[in-house]
Amino acid sequence: MGITMPPPMDRPASDMPGTASAEPPELTELITQLDQDRAWLLEQIDRGRWSDLRLDLAALERELGQLLAKASERLDPTT
């Protein structure tokens, strides 16, 4: 019952982060996709998008980066 926001006009819906695929991705693929989404979010923040939410989104991006780094380390402790 949540509100769904339309995709930004400069990016097609099929290219949006979090778009579901037909098969569940492997864990490493999921981490890679989430890291790409994190990088996209950072790029959007740097471009000035959502300026009223900048501080909260930047904090979210940092926390997501730390979480993904920890998850990657647990999957491959040699990295």
Coordinates of C-alpha atoms in Angstrom, one line a residue:
M1 CA 0.0 0.0 0.0
G2 CA 3.0 2.3 -0.2
I3 CA 3.3 5.1 -2.6
T4 CA 5.2 4.3 -5.7
M5 CA 7.2 7.2 -7.2
P6 CA 7.5 7.3 -11.0
P7 CA 11.1 6.9 -12.4
P8 CA 13.0 10.0 -13.1
M9 CA 12.6 11.2 -16.7
D10 CA 16.3 10.9 -17.5
R11 CA 16.4 7.2 -16.7
P12 CA 14.1 4.4 -18.0
A13 CA 12.2 2.3 -15.5
S14 CA 14.1 -0.9 -16.6
D15 CA 17.4 0.8 -15.7
M16 CA 16.2 1.8 -12.2
P17 CA 18.0 0.4 -9.1
G18 CA 16.0 -2.4 -7.5
T19 CA 14.2 -3.5 -10.7
A20 CA 13.3 -7.1 -10.2
S21 CA 14.7 -9.7 -12.6
A22 CA 13.2 -13.1 -13.6
E23 CA 15.7 -15.2 -11.5
P24 CA 17.1 -14.4 -8.1
P25 CA 20.7 -13.2 -8.4
E26 CA 23.6 -14.9 -6.7
L27 CA 24.8 -13.2 -3.5
T28 CA 27.9 -11.8 -5.1
E29 CA 25.8 -10.5 -8.0
L30 CA 23.4 -8.9 -5.5
I31 CA 26.3 -7.2 -3.7
T32 CA 27.6 -5.9 -7.1
Q33 CA 24.2 -4.6 -8.1
L34 CA 23.7 -2.9 -4.7
D35 CA 27.2 -1.3 -5.0
Q36 CA 26.2 0.0 -8.5
D37 CA 23.0 1.4 -7.0
R38 CA 25.0 3.1 -4.2
A39 CA 27.3 4.7 -6.8
W40 CA 24.3 5.9 -8.8
L41 CA 22.8 7.4 -5.6
L42 CA 26.1 9.2 -4.9
E43 CA 26.2 10.5 -8.4
Q44 CA 22.7 11.8 -8.1
I45 CA 23.5 13.5 -4.8
D46 CA 26.6 15.1 -6.3
R47 CA 24.5 16.4 -9.2
G48 CA 22.3 18.2 -6.7
R49 CA 19.3 16.0 -7.0
W50 CA 17.1 15.9 -3.9
S51 CA 18.9 18.8 -2.3
D52 CA 16.5 18.8 0.7
L53 CA 17.4 15.2 1.5
R54 CA 21.1 15.5 0.8
L55 CA 22.4 14.9 4.3
D56 CA 20.2 11.9 4.9
L57 CA 20.9 10.4 1.5
A58 CA 24.6 10.9 2.0
A59 CA 24.5 9.2 5.4
L60 CA 22.5 6.3 3.8
E61 CA 25.0 6.0 1.0
R62 CA 27.9 5.8 3.5
E63 CA 26.2 3.2 5.6
L64 CA 25.3 1.1 2.5
G65 CA 28.9 1.3 1.4
Q66 CA 30.1 0.0 4.8
L67 CA 27.5 -2.8 4.8
L68 CA 28.5 -3.9 1.3
A69 CA 32.2 -3.8 2.2
K70 CA 31.5 -6.0 5.2
A71 CA 29.4 -8.4 3.2
S72 CA 32.1 -8.7 0.5
E73 CA 34.7 -9.4 3.2
R74 CA 32.6 -12.2 4.6
L75 CA 32.2 -13.8 1.2
D76 CA 35.9 -13.4 0.3
P77 CA 38.1 -12.8 3.4
T78 CA 41.2 -12.4 1.1
T79 CA 40.0 -9.0 -0.2

